[in-house]
Amino acid sequence: MAEFVQHRKEQMMIEIPMLKTLFDERTVKRILKKRENFEYGLMRRNKTEADFKNYIAYLKSIIKKVEQMDTPNIESSRLINKINTRITFLYRAALKYFIADVKLWKEYIKFLIKIKRKELLHRVIDKALSLHGNISDELYVFAVKSAYPNIQKIREMYTIGIHTHKTSSDLHYYAFKYELAFSEILRQKVLAKEKEVSDNDPALNGSVAQVIFQSATDTIKSDINVFFKMLREASQYSFANNLVNEIKSYMLSKFGCEPKFWNEFATRELINESIVTEKLRIKNCLDKYDQALSFIDTDEMWDYYLTTILELTSDTEKTEIYKRNLLRQSMFNAHQKNKLKPKHYIAWMNKSKSSSMFNEIVDWATEKYPNDQSILDKRIERLANNDKLLAYKIFKENIHIVSPSVWLIMVQCFSNESQLSEIFNMAFEDNSTCAIDVKKKLGNEYLLWLSKNKSLTDSRNAYNKLMINNFCDASLCKTQVTIEIEQEKIDVTKIRQHFTLACMKFGKENIDLWMDRIFFELKYGSPKMVSNIYHQALTTLNNEESDTFAEEYALKASTFNQHTCFTIT
């Protein structure tokens, strides 16, 4: 085993010069060490699929970092090619052990598509089809897509695929798509020769695509999505107008009572290039909705209609007057008919903050949905600016409904008043049934309040309690450390305890926490401890975060050195 790993390590030596042009020395060492560990894992007798996948994921993360660098060069391209070759080998090795895993085959195929290894891709797809073609229609979809523009191969693949998977929407769609594309290619070739295009020629008029559509109406006739996709595809080609009309007629007869059908047809008017003015396109769109609502008066149909109205008026501050009027009239009409849901009222409020109607909208929404959280939040938020005592009264009556952000609004609203103590007691007293999200939202404010109005000991006790019970995020540590540092006498031991507890909770993902801990030791503690903290961070953080930490640390090292001289070994 060791000999094989050593051989792989020697092969990796080729990559070291490339890595050194892109990463610092410490990062290169860490990359090589991690890869060596992965190689050892693959040598075990009881290796698992996860061993391969984790190694592949790590190599892909290196490629991602290289690709994100601002200055791509020859060395970075060479490194990416080398790593891609290794990933390819790992997929092949994994499939020797886990050949029955269709998902693994698909992942391998997607990877080969991404790196554009066409010859290998075709061989892998053929192998996957021979093993699992009867199980997965997606493998045939890969085969069809990878064969483009070879229409004969495409037809061979989708014919076998549809025969095997008669109800595959994707296979029908891609067969339809590529047949239309092939007809267009042939038409362009005819035109290039300055010949007349015959609309009676089946190869040129989309007849093959029409046959596929008709097949779909027999085998997947209830899948509205595939017919929408076919309609959009056919609409791109002028020679397919008859086919477009045929699809529309079929959909109208089959799905004419479904809101989704009418929503699609209505919104298509907004991109109708044959109509020059936007106003007329919008009018035609809304006419379609009106037609649908006249006989499909359902919540779903209204939701489609209102969503489109809100999208059309997405920027009410800058949009034309007629759109603002459209928003007001449409939403008010829906309100009178009791068709607005809380999300619609909220969207209407957000678009009408500077309007004289804002308060009315809030009142209408409150009357309709008095116990809805989002509407209560808006109501309290509005009152906090005008009548904060009434806002507080409503807040207290609904503390188990309102969102954490409203709690924070109340804290800020009564920052220097007696109500603040009551708010914190409701949130943090021992028998509080307040939601965890609320405690997390208020935790930092609570510690600051305790240190100011109670004592440092109370703040410390609250910090420990919140940390132990997972009622906080990593920012709580920073707040408590800030409180400690502002004391006349800084208790370094206590602050280290705060960091230790926080790193136990959040040390796997939070890079800033480790940076703050190092900076504290440099400025207030012992620089000699920095090396241990640095290495502890590398071993505690997850793989990707660990790499990022090392890179960020290297960038900040000069800043740290301004406070003291130290080295990391």
PDB file of N, CA and C in Angstrom, residues 415 420-421 424 428 442-463 466 476-488 498:
ATOM      1  N   SER A 415     -34.812  51.335  23.410  1.00  0.00           N
ATOM      2  CA  SER A 415     -33.437  51.092  23.851  1.00  0.00           C
ATOM      3  C   SER A 415     -33.103  51.744  25.187  1.00  0.00           C
ATOM      4  N   LEU A 420     -37.623  47.786  27.758  1.00  0.00           N
ATOM      5  CA  LEU A 420     -36.535  46.944  27.262  1.00  0.00           C
ATOM      6  C   LEU A 420     -36.266  45.773  28.199  1.00  0.00           C
ATOM      7  N   SER A 421     -36.294  46.026  29.490  1.00  0.00           N
ATOM      8  CA  SER A 421     -36.084  44.952  30.463  1.00  0.00           C
ATOM      9  C   SER A 421     -37.153  43.876  30.317  1.00  0.00           C
ATOM     10  N   PHE A 424     -36.481  41.698  27.170  1.00  0.00           N
ATOM     11  CA  PHE A 424     -35.422  40.710  27.372  1.00  0.00           C
ATOM     12  C   PHE A 424     -35.869  39.598  28.322  1.00  0.00           C
ATOM     13  N   PHE A 428     -35.575  35.757  27.388  1.00  0.00           N
ATOM     14  CA  PHE A 428     -34.467  34.983  27.948  1.00  0.00           C
ATOM     15  C   PHE A 428     -34.689  34.427  29.358  1.00  0.00           C
ATOM     16  N   LEU A 442     -31.585  38.346  19.186  1.00  0.00           N
ATOM     17  CA  LEU A 442     -31.431  39.345  20.245  1.00  0.00           C
ATOM     18  C   LEU A 442     -30.192  39.133  21.107  1.00  0.00           C
ATOM     19  N   GLY A 443     -29.508  38.018  20.921  1.00  0.00           N
ATOM     20  CA  GLY A 443     -28.421  37.649  21.824  1.00  0.00           C
ATOM     21  C   GLY A 443     -27.381  38.732  22.028  1.00  0.00           C
ATOM     22  N   ASN A 444     -26.914  39.329  20.950  1.00  0.00           N
ATOM     23  CA  ASN A 444     -25.869  40.355  21.054  1.00  0.00           C
ATOM     24  C   ASN A 444     -26.368  41.585  21.812  1.00  0.00           C
ATOM     25  N   GLU A 445     -27.591  42.013  21.491  1.00  0.00           N
ATOM     26  CA  GLU A 445     -28.169  43.164  22.186  1.00  0.00           C
ATOM     27  C   GLU A 445     -28.356  42.861  23.677  1.00  0.00           C
ATOM     28  N   TYR A 446     -28.723  41.619  23.956  1.00  0.00           N
ATOM     29  CA  TYR A 446     -28.953  41.207  25.343  1.00  0.00           C
ATOM     30  C   TYR A 446     -27.664  41.283  26.164  1.00  0.00           C
ATOM     31  N   LEU A 447     -26.565  40.795  25.612  1.00  0.00           N
ATOM     32  CA  LEU A 447     -25.287  40.853  26.332  1.00  0.00           C
ATOM     33  C   LEU A 447     -24.864  42.298  26.584  1.00  0.00           C
ATOM     34  N   LEU A 448     -25.026  43.144  25.581  1.00  0.00           N
ATOM     35  CA  LEU A 448     -24.661  44.555  25.748  1.00  0.00           C
ATOM     36  C   LEU A 448     -25.513  45.218  26.825  1.00  0.00           C
ATOM     37  N   TRP A 449     -26.794  44.879  26.828  1.00  0.00           N
ATOM     38  CA  TRP A 449     -27.702  45.454  27.834  1.00  0.00           C
ATOM     39  C   TRP A 449     -27.332  44.983  29.240  1.00  0.00           C
ATOM     40  N   LEU A 450     -27.030  43.689  29.376  1.00  0.00           N
ATOM     41  CA  LEU A 450     -26.648  43.152  30.686  1.00  0.00           C
ATOM     42  C   LEU A 450     -25.378  43.812  31.207  1.00  0.00           C
ATOM     43  N   SER A 451     -24.399  43.966  30.328  1.00  0.00           N
ATOM     44  CA  SER A 451     -23.127  44.557  30.771  1.00  0.00           C
ATOM     45  C   SER A 451     -23.302  46.012  31.190  1.00  0.00           C
ATOM     46  N   LYS A 452     -24.273  46.673  30.579  1.00  0.00           N
ATOM     47  CA  LYS A 452     -24.499  48.092  30.872  1.00  0.00           C
ATOM     48  C   LYS A 452     -25.417  48.287  32.077  1.00  0.00           C
ATOM     49  N   ASN A 453     -26.451  47.439  32.193  1.00  0.00           N
ATOM     50  CA  ASN A 453     -27.484  47.654  33.203  1.00  0.00           C
ATOM     51  C   ASN A 453     -27.413  46.681  34.376  1.00  0.00           C
ATOM     52  N   LYS A 454     -26.733  45.574  34.201  1.00  0.00           N
ATOM     53  CA  LYS A 454     -26.593  44.600  35.292  1.00  0.00           C
ATOM     54  C   LYS A 454     -25.127  44.536  35.707  1.00  0.00           C
ATOM     55  N   SER A 455     -24.427  43.521  35.219  1.00  0.00           N
ATOM     56  CA  SER A 455     -23.011  43.391  35.579  1.00  0.00           C
ATOM     57  C   SER A 455     -22.283  42.558  34.536  1.00  0.00           C
ATOM     58  N   LEU A 456     -20.969  42.618  34.584  1.00  0.00           N
ATOM     59  CA  LEU A 456     -20.154  41.804  33.683  1.00  0.00           C
ATOM     60  C   LEU A 456     -20.386  40.321  33.945  1.00  0.00           C
ATOM     61  N   THR A 457     -20.566  39.971  35.202  1.00  0.00           N
ATOM     62  CA  THR A 457     -20.827  38.567  35.553  1.00  0.00           C
ATOM     63  C   THR A 457     -22.121  38.078  34.916  1.00  0.00           C
ATOM     64  N   ASP A 458     -23.153  38.914  34.940  1.00  0.00           N
ATOM     65  CA  ASP A 458     -24.423  38.533  34.306  1.00  0.00           C
ATOM     66  C   ASP A 458     -24.238  38.328  32.805  1.00  0.00           C
ATOM     67  N   SER A 459     -23.459  39.196  32.206  1.00  0.00           N
ATOM     68  CA  SER A 459     -23.193  39.069  30.772  1.00  0.00           C
ATOM     69  C   SER A 459     -22.451  37.772  30.470  1.00  0.00           C
ATOM     70  N   ARG A 460     -21.458  37.452  31.295  1.00  0.00           N
ATOM     71  CA  ARG A 460     -20.701  36.209  31.100  1.00  0.00           C
ATOM     72  C   ARG A 460     -21.595  34.985  31.270  1.00  0.00           C
ATOM     73  N   ASN A 461     -22.411  35.002  32.310  1.00  0.00           N
ATOM     74  CA  ASN A 461     -23.301  33.857  32.556  1.00  0.00           C
ATOM     75  C   ASN A 461     -24.287  33.667  31.404  1.00  0.00           C
ATOM     76  N   ALA A 462     -24.811  34.785  30.910  1.00  0.00           N
ATOM     77  CA  ALA A 462     -25.753  34.709  29.787  1.00  0.00           C
ATOM     78  C   ALA A 462     -25.054  34.174  28.537  1.00  0.00           C
ATOM     79  N   TYR A 463     -23.826  34.627  28.317  1.00  0.00           N
ATOM     80  CA  TYR A 463     -23.052  34.140  27.168  1.00  0.00           C
ATOM     81  C   TYR A 463     -22.882  32.624  27.232  1.00  0.00           C
ATOM     82  N   LEU A 466     -26.264  30.841  26.617  1.00  0.00           N
ATOM     83  CA  LEU A 466     -26.694  30.890  25.216  1.00  0.00           C
ATOM     84  C   LEU A 466     -25.837  29.977  24.348  1.00  0.00           C
ATOM     85  N   LEU A 476     -21.908  36.130  18.690  1.00  0.00           N
ATOM     86  CA  LEU A 476     -22.068  36.354  20.127  1.00  0.00           C
ATOM     87  C   LEU A 476     -20.710  36.411  20.823  1.00  0.00           C
ATOM     88  N   CYS A 477     -19.775  35.595  20.351  1.00  0.00           N
ATOM     89  CA  CYS A 477     -18.435  35.585  20.941  1.00  0.00           C
ATOM     90  C   CYS A 477     -17.762  36.938  20.748  1.00  0.00           C
ATOM     91  N   LYS A 478     -17.887  37.478  19.559  1.00  0.00           N
ATOM     92  CA  LYS A 478     -17.265  38.772  19.275  1.00  0.00           C
ATOM     93  C   LYS A 478     -17.843  39.857  20.178  1.00  0.00           C
ATOM     94  N   THR A 479     -19.158  39.803  20.391  1.00  0.00           N
ATOM     95  CA  THR A 479     -19.801  40.793  21.255  1.00  0.00           C
ATOM     96  C   THR A 479     -19.283  40.692  22.682  1.00  0.00           C
ATOM     97  N   GLN A 480     -19.218  39.455  23.199  1.00  0.00           N
ATOM     98  CA  GLN A 480     -18.763  39.280  24.580  1.00  0.00           C
ATOM     99  C   GLN A 480     -17.290  39.659  24.738  1.00  0.00           C
ATOM    100  N   VAL A 481     -16.483  39.315  23.748  1.00  0.00           N
ATOM    101  CA  VAL A 481     -15.062  39.684  23.802  1.00  0.00           C
ATOM    102  C   VAL A 481     -14.915  41.205  23.770  1.00  0.00           C
ATOM    103  N   THR A 482     -15.723  41.870  22.960  1.00  0.00           N
ATOM    104  CA  THR A 482     -15.693  43.336  22.906  1.00  0.00           C
ATOM    105  C   THR A 482     -16.039  43.931  24.268  1.00  0.00           C
ATOM    106  N   ILE A 483     -17.044  43.352  24.921  1.00  0.00           N
ATOM    107  CA  ILE A 483     -17.423  43.810  26.268  1.00  0.00           C
ATOM    108  C   ILE A 483     -16.254  43.640  27.236  1.00  0.00           C
ATOM    109  N   GLU A 484     -15.593  42.490  27.153  1.00  0.00           N
ATOM    110  CA  GLU A 484     -14.474  42.200  28.062  1.00  0.00           C
ATOM    111  C   GLU A 484     -13.315  43.178  27.842  1.00  0.00           C
ATOM    112  N   ILE A 485     -13.022  43.457  26.587  1.00  0.00           N
ATOM    113  CA  ILE A 485     -11.881  44.318  26.261  1.00  0.00           C
ATOM    114  C   ILE A 485     -12.114  45.756  26.718  1.00  0.00           C
ATOM    115  N   GLU A 486     -13.382  46.152  26.804  1.00  0.00           N
ATOM    116  CA  GLU A 486     -13.703  47.520  27.214  1.00  0.00           C
ATOM    117  C   GLU A 486     -13.600  47.725  28.725  1.00  0.00           C
ATOM    118  N   GLN A 487     -13.365  46.638  29.475  1.00  0.00           N
ATOM    119  CA  GLN A 487     -13.231  46.758  30.926  1.00  0.00           C
ATOM    120  C   GLN A 487     -11.886  47.404  31.286  1.00  0.00           C
ATOM    121  N   GLU A 488     -11.837  47.996  32.460  1.00  0.00           N
ATOM    122  CA  GLU A 488     -10.587  48.623  32.911  1.00  0.00           C
ATOM    123  C   GLU A 488      -9.466  47.599  33.002  1.00  0.00           C
ATOM    124  N   HIS A 498     -14.055  32.148  26.495  1.00  0.00           N
ATOM    125  CA  HIS A 498     -15.126  32.500  25.543  1.00  0.00           C
ATOM    126  C   HIS A 498     -14.789  31.974  24.145  1.00  0.00           C
TER     127      HIS A 498
END
